[in-house]
Amino acid sequence: GNSVTQMEGPVTLSEEAFLTINCTYTATGYPSLFWYVQYPGEGLQLLLKATKADDKGSNKGFEATYRKETTSFHLEKGSVQVSDSAVYFCALSGPVADKLIFGTGTRLQVFP
Amino acid sequence: NAGVTQTPKFRILKIGQSMTLQCTQDMNHNYMYWYRQDPGMGLKLIYYSVGAGITDKGEVPNGYNVSRSTTEDFPLRLELAAPSQTSVYFCASSYGQGPNEKLFFGSGTQLSVL
């Protein structure tokens, strides 16, 4: 069935470092792909999405490209800030009524 | 703009006790969802609703019940709490249903069953 695999955290970076959080997926058909972010004490919120192969989603300096050939949707940011410290979830639209299937989440900690 | 509100934020239950997790949204969304997140695992769908009076099971419905008497509210009931139900519970809502619909989440309820 459809599934998502994320790199384990925590990812610890200094401010202004480059960020990559890996996400790969297994799916039948052509799912949409998402990154959600959960800041401390808050609910998950949509960060970016891509709906077809080679699409690039972007928001708040974060980017991810839908790579069908490598079944990946890695999250990147060129220069992280302390305020980016959060848990990041990769997700894809599932085969049953388009329900979202989430990865396990990756905690990012950014230090000044 | 409150969005999706969940109460309580934390709760400790004894085995066999019952409780209701409350969820309300003020965005007039048709679709509402309950997820649980176990340590080191992704979110798993418990139940969802496509509108008032209509609910359906997700991946892991056993041990839970829901109702949707109004568009705004979607409570989740645990009748006989078990240690396996120790988890973080998230309520979410969306305007429509489909691969591109944005989900709006509450801040979660951390439940421990001892």
mmCIF file of C-alpha atoms in Angstrom:
data_model
loop_
_atom_site.group_PDB
_atom_site.id
_atom_site.type_symbol
_atom_site.label_atom_id
_atom_site.label_comp_id
_atom_site.label_asym_id
_atom_site.label_seq_id
_atom_site.Cartn_x
_atom_site.Cartn_y
_atom_site.Cartn_z
ATOM 1 C CA GLY A 1 0.000 0.000 0.000
ATOM 2 C CA ASN A 2 0.893 3.664 -0.018
ATOM 3 C CA SER A 3 3.494 4.725 2.521
ATOM 4 C CA VAL A 4 5.902 7.497 3.390
ATOM 5 C CA THR A 5 9.392 7.182 4.882
ATOM 6 C CA GLN A 6 11.141 10.133 6.492
ATOM 7 C CA MET A 7 14.625 10.475 7.881
ATOM 8 C CA GLU A 8 14.815 10.087 11.627
ATOM 9 C CA GLY A 9 15.545 13.094 13.758
ATOM 10 C CA PRO A 10 16.351 15.146 15.498
ATOM 11 C CA VAL A 11 18.168 17.225 12.937
ATOM 12 C CA THR A 12 20.328 19.764 14.750
ATOM 13 C CA LEU A 13 21.685 22.770 12.857
ATOM 14 C CA SER A 14 23.207 26.142 13.508
ATOM 15 C CA GLU A 15 21.405 29.225 12.290
ATOM 16 C CA GLU A 16 21.976 29.970 8.561
ATOM 17 C CA ALA A 17 22.923 26.353 7.800
ATOM 18 C CA PHE A 18 21.482 24.479 4.809
ATOM 19 C CA LEU A 19 18.644 22.075 5.564
ATOM 20 C CA THR A 20 17.618 18.850 3.878
ATOM 21 C CA ILE A 21 14.984 16.512 5.315
ATOM 22 C CA ASN A 22 14.602 13.376 3.217
ATOM 23 C CA CYS A 23 11.233 11.902 2.293
ATOM 24 C CA THR A 24 10.573 8.950 0.006
ATOM 25 C CA TYR A 25 7.263 7.377 -0.824
ATOM 26 C CA THR A 26 5.646 4.219 -2.165
ATOM 27 C CA ALA A 27 2.403 4.686 -4.015
ATOM 28 C CA THR A 28 0.170 3.387 -6.745
ATOM 29 C CA GLY A 29 -0.997 5.923 -9.239
ATOM 30 C CA TYR A 30 -0.048 9.571 -8.995
ATOM 31 C CA PRO A 31 -0.509 10.909 -5.477
ATOM 32 C CA SER A 32 -0.147 14.512 -4.370
ATOM 33 C CA LEU A 33 2.695 15.175 -1.922
ATOM 34 C CA PHE A 34 2.747 17.507 1.069
ATOM 35 C CA TRP A 35 4.928 18.862 3.832
ATOM 36 C CA TYR A 36 3.210 19.841 7.062
ATOM 37 C CA VAL A 37 4.946 21.603 9.969
ATOM 38 C CA GLN A 38 4.117 21.535 13.679
ATOM 39 C CA TYR A 39 5.518 24.367 15.780
ATOM 40 C CA PRO A 40 5.772 23.814 19.554
ATOM 41 C CA GLY A 41 2.360 23.819 21.214
ATOM 42 C CA GLU A 42 0.477 24.166 17.926
ATOM 43 C CA GLY A 43 -1.339 21.938 15.472
ATOM 44 C CA LEU A 44 0.065 20.808 12.142
ATOM 45 C CA GLN A 45 -0.177 23.304 9.313
ATOM 46 C CA LEU A 46 0.397 22.922 5.612
ATOM 47 C CA LEU A 47 3.837 24.174 4.560
ATOM 48 C CA LEU A 48 3.859 23.297 0.852
ATOM 49 C CA LYS A 49 2.540 20.800 -1.656
ATOM 50 C CA ALA A 50 3.089 19.413 -5.161
ATOM 51 C CA THR A 51 0.423 17.690 -7.200
ATOM 52 C CA LYS A 52 2.343 16.153 -10.118
ATOM 53 C CA ALA A 53 5.793 14.984 -11.151
ATOM 54 C CA ASP A 54 8.458 17.717 -11.429
ATOM 55 C CA ASP A 55 6.276 20.238 -9.594
ATOM 56 C CA LYS A 56 8.130 22.323 -7.019
ATOM 57 C CA GLY A 57 6.283 23.445 -3.908
ATOM 58 C CA SER A 58 7.652 26.427 -2.022
ATOM 59 C CA ASN A 59 6.750 28.546 0.986
ATOM 60 C CA LYS A 60 8.633 30.586 3.618
ATOM 61 C CA GLY A 61 11.983 29.798 1.957
ATOM 62 C CA PHE A 62 11.333 26.035 1.991
ATOM 63 C CA GLU A 63 11.215 24.049 -1.255
ATOM 64 C CA ALA A 64 10.489 20.470 -2.282
ATOM 65 C CA THR A 65 10.389 18.928 -5.761
ATOM 66 C CA TYR A 66 8.166 15.963 -6.688
ATOM 67 C CA ARG A 67 10.633 13.446 -8.162
ATOM 68 C CA LYS A 68 8.784 10.511 -9.679
ATOM 69 C CA GLU A 69 11.948 8.756 -10.903
ATOM 70 C CA THR A 70 13.382 8.567 -7.379
ATOM 71 C CA THR A 71 9.974 8.580 -5.573
ATOM 72 C CA SER A 72 11.192 11.412 -3.369
ATOM 73 C CA PHE A 73 9.993 14.766 -2.036
ATOM 74 C CA HIS A 74 12.926 16.097 -0.018
ATOM 75 C CA LEU A 75 12.450 19.334 1.934
ATOM 76 C CA GLU A 76 15.199 21.965 1.599
ATOM 77 C CA LYS A 77 15.949 25.436 2.893
ATOM 78 C CA GLY A 78 19.045 27.424 2.106
ATOM 79 C CA SER A 79 19.427 29.215 5.443
ATOM 80 C CA VAL A 80 17.499 28.079 8.517
ATOM 81 C CA GLN A 81 16.483 30.295 11.412
ATOM 82 C CA VAL A 82 15.847 29.524 15.059
ATOM 83 C CA SER A 83 12.150 30.101 14.371
ATOM 84 C CA ASP A 84 12.176 27.112 11.964
ATOM 85 C CA SER A 85 12.596 24.742 14.919
ATOM 86 C CA ALA A 86 9.599 22.415 14.641
ATOM 87 C CA VAL A 87 8.520 18.924 13.619
ATOM 88 C CA TYR A 88 8.144 18.407 9.861
ATOM 89 C CA PHE A 89 5.794 15.760 8.416
ATOM 90 C CA CYS A 90 5.858 14.455 4.873
ATOM 91 C CA ALA A 91 2.513 13.165 3.587
ATOM 92 C CA LEU A 92 0.858 11.858 0.451
ATOM 93 C CA SER A 93 -2.728 11.533 -0.637
ATOM 94 C CA GLY A 94 -3.838 7.957 -0.102
ATOM 95 C CA PRO A 95 -5.753 5.565 -2.334
ATOM 96 C CA VAL A 96 -8.872 5.536 -0.132
ATOM 97 C CA ALA A 97 -10.985 8.633 -0.629
ATOM 98 C CA ASP A 98 -7.778 10.664 -0.886
ATOM 99 C CA LYS A 99 -7.025 10.392 2.842
ATOM 100 C CA LEU A 100 -3.596 11.707 3.778
ATOM 101 C CA ILE A 101 -0.887 9.222 4.769
ATOM 102 C CA PHE A 102 1.724 10.777 7.044
ATOM 103 C CA GLY A 103 5.340 9.995 7.744
ATOM 104 C CA THR A 104 6.664 9.751 11.288
ATOM 105 C CA GLY A 105 7.830 13.366 11.452
ATOM 106 C CA THR A 106 11.348 14.801 11.726
ATOM 107 C CA ARG A 107 12.235 17.176 14.538
ATOM 108 C CA LEU A 108 14.425 20.115 13.526
ATOM 109 C CA GLN A 109 16.344 22.038 16.178
ATOM 110 C CA VAL A 110 18.118 25.227 15.122
ATOM 111 C CA PHE A 111 20.564 26.877 17.520
ATOM 112 C CA PRO A 112 21.818 30.463 17.318
ATOM 113 C CA ASN B 1 -10.094 33.343 14.164
ATOM 114 C CA ALA B 2 -9.938 30.260 16.435
ATOM 115 C CA GLY B 3 -9.698 27.585 13.699
ATOM 116 C CA VAL B 4 -9.788 24.070 15.178
ATOM 117 C CA THR B 5 -9.983 23.882 18.963
ATOM 118 C CA GLN B 6 -9.339 20.709 20.950
ATOM 119 C CA THR B 7 -9.899 20.133 24.647
ATOM 120 C CA PRO B 8 -8.393 19.011 26.925
ATOM 121 C CA LYS B 9 -4.699 19.425 26.104
ATOM 122 C CA PHE B 10 -3.605 16.735 28.556
ATOM 123 C CA ARG B 11 -5.407 13.923 30.356
ATOM 124 C CA ILE B 12 -4.493 10.884 32.412
ATOM 125 C CA LEU B 13 -7.019 8.050 32.574
ATOM 126 C CA LYS B 14 -7.136 4.813 34.499
ATOM 127 C CA ILE B 15 -7.750 1.575 32.617
ATOM 128 C CA GLY B 16 -11.472 1.104 32.016
ATOM 129 C CA GLN B 17 -12.421 4.752 32.424
ATOM 130 C CA SER B 18 -14.229 6.618 29.668
ATOM 131 C CA MET B 19 -13.806 10.124 28.328
ATOM 132 C CA THR B 20 -14.681 12.383 25.427
ATOM 133 C CA LEU B 21 -12.144 14.430 23.496
ATOM 134 C CA GLN B 22 -13.788 17.582 22.243
ATOM 135 C CA CYS B 23 -13.163 19.172 18.856
ATOM 136 C CA THR B 24 -14.828 22.219 17.374
ATOM 137 C CA GLN B 25 -14.106 24.304 14.288
ATOM 138 C CA ASP B 26 -15.418 27.735 13.303
ATOM 139 C CA MET B 27 -14.566 27.652 9.589
ATOM 140 C CA ASN B 28 -17.801 25.988 8.428
ATOM 141 C CA HIS B 29 -15.809 23.040 7.089
ATOM 142 C CA ASN B 30 -17.718 20.000 5.905
ATOM 143 C CA TYR B 31 -14.989 17.441 6.574
ATOM 144 C CA MET B 32 -13.553 16.589 9.967
ATOM 145 C CA TYR B 33 -11.024 13.964 11.035
ATOM 146 C CA TRP B 34 -9.520 12.358 14.120
ATOM 147 C CA TYR B 35 -5.913 11.137 13.995
ATOM 148 C CA ARG B 36 -3.697 9.550 16.606
ATOM 149 C CA GLN B 37 0.069 9.715 16.704
ATOM 150 C CA ASP B 38 2.063 7.122 18.592
ATOM 151 C CA PRO B 39 5.751 7.722 19.429
ATOM 152 C CA GLY B 40 7.932 7.207 16.356
ATOM 153 C CA MET B 41 4.923 6.637 14.132
ATOM 154 C CA GLY B 42 3.040 8.687 11.604
ATOM 155 C CA LEU B 43 -0.474 9.955 12.142
ATOM 156 C CA LYS B 44 -3.142 7.288 11.709
ATOM 157 C CA LEU B 45 -6.749 8.097 10.840
ATOM 158 C CA ILE B 46 -9.284 6.936 13.447
ATOM 159 C CA TYR B 47 -12.598 8.303 12.123
ATOM 160 C CA TYR B 48 -13.727 10.968 9.734
ATOM 161 C CA SER B 49 -16.922 12.783 8.845
ATOM 162 C CA VAL B 50 -18.059 14.300 5.558
ATOM 163 C CA GLY B 51 -20.837 16.349 7.100
ATOM 164 C CA ALA B 52 -23.311 16.560 9.963
ATOM 165 C CA GLY B 53 -24.860 13.162 10.649
ATOM 166 C CA ILE B 54 -22.325 11.220 8.562
ATOM 167 C CA THR B 55 -19.277 9.434 9.967
ATOM 168 C CA ASP B 56 -17.025 6.638 8.749
ATOM 169 C CA LYS B 57 -14.153 4.515 10.022
ATOM 170 C CA GLY B 58 -10.526 5.185 9.255
ATOM 171 C CA GLU B 59 -7.526 2.883 9.687
ATOM 172 C CA VAL B 60 -7.707 2.346 13.474
ATOM 173 C CA PRO B 61 -11.323 2.787 14.724
ATOM 174 C CA ASN B 62 -11.435 0.017 17.341
ATOM 175 C CA GLY B 63 -12.076 1.284 20.854
ATOM 176 C CA TYR B 64 -13.440 4.653 19.710
ATOM 177 C CA ASN B 65 -16.769 6.190 18.781
ATOM 178 C CA VAL B 66 -17.668 9.500 17.165
ATOM 179 C CA SER B 67 -20.727 11.568 16.425
ATOM 180 C CA ARG B 68 -21.345 14.615 14.260
ATOM 181 C CA SER B 69 -24.579 16.289 15.275
ATOM 182 C CA THR B 70 -23.479 19.736 14.074
ATOM 183 C CA THR B 71 -21.097 21.039 11.427
ATOM 184 C CA GLU B 72 -18.896 22.589 14.118
ATOM 185 C CA ASP B 73 -18.387 19.708 16.570
ATOM 186 C CA PHE B 74 -16.824 16.271 16.184
ATOM 187 C CA PRO B 75 -16.244 14.636 19.597
ATOM 188 C CA LEU B 76 -14.247 11.417 19.978
ATOM 189 C CA ARG B 77 -15.307 9.014 22.735
ATOM 190 C CA LEU B 78 -13.229 6.351 24.442
ATOM 191 C CA GLU B 79 -15.569 3.955 26.267
ATOM 192 C CA LEU B 80 -13.145 1.604 28.059
ATOM 193 C CA ALA B 81 -9.698 3.138 28.070
ATOM 194 C CA ALA B 82 -6.764 0.774 27.500
ATOM 195 C CA PRO B 83 -3.001 1.390 27.701
ATOM 196 C CA SER B 84 -2.815 0.895 23.919
ATOM 197 C CA GLN B 85 -4.789 4.129 23.571
ATOM 198 C CA THR B 86 -1.990 6.183 25.112
ATOM 199 C CA SER B 87 -1.209 8.585 22.288
ATOM 200 C CA VAL B 88 -1.453 12.145 21.027
ATOM 201 C CA TYR B 89 -4.787 12.828 19.350
ATOM 202 C CA PHE B 90 -5.268 15.418 16.630
ATOM 203 C CA CYS B 91 -8.516 16.711 15.250
ATOM 204 C CA ALA B 92 -8.510 18.276 11.789
ATOM 205 C CA SER B 93 -10.952 19.795 9.326
ATOM 206 C CA SER B 94 -11.082 20.703 5.659
ATOM 207 C CA TYR B 95 -13.542 22.485 3.419
ATOM 208 C CA GLY B 96 -13.665 19.735 0.815
ATOM 209 C CA GLN B 97 -12.208 16.346 0.134
ATOM 210 C CA GLY B 98 -9.590 15.518 -2.434
ATOM 211 C CA PRO B 99 -5.865 15.284 -3.016
ATOM 212 C CA ASN B 100 -5.336 19.034 -2.844
ATOM 213 C CA GLU B 101 -7.459 19.929 0.140
ATOM 214 C CA LYS B 102 -5.633 21.698 2.951
ATOM 215 C CA LEU B 103 -6.158 20.232 6.397
ATOM 216 C CA PHE B 104 -6.412 22.508 9.426
ATOM 217 C CA PHE B 105 -5.304 20.866 12.666
ATOM 218 C CA GLY B 106 -5.952 21.440 16.334
ATOM 219 C CA SER B 107 -3.014 21.562 18.745
ATOM 220 C CA GLY B 108 -3.547 18.028 20.014
ATOM 221 C CA THR B 109 -4.585 16.155 23.154
ATOM 222 C CA GLN B 110 -1.945 14.121 24.964
ATOM 223 C CA LEU B 111 -3.657 11.130 26.588
ATOM 224 C CA SER B 112 -2.058 8.636 28.965
ATOM 225 C CA VAL B 113 -3.872 5.500 30.101
ATOM 226 C CA LEU B 114 -2.329 3.934 33.200
#
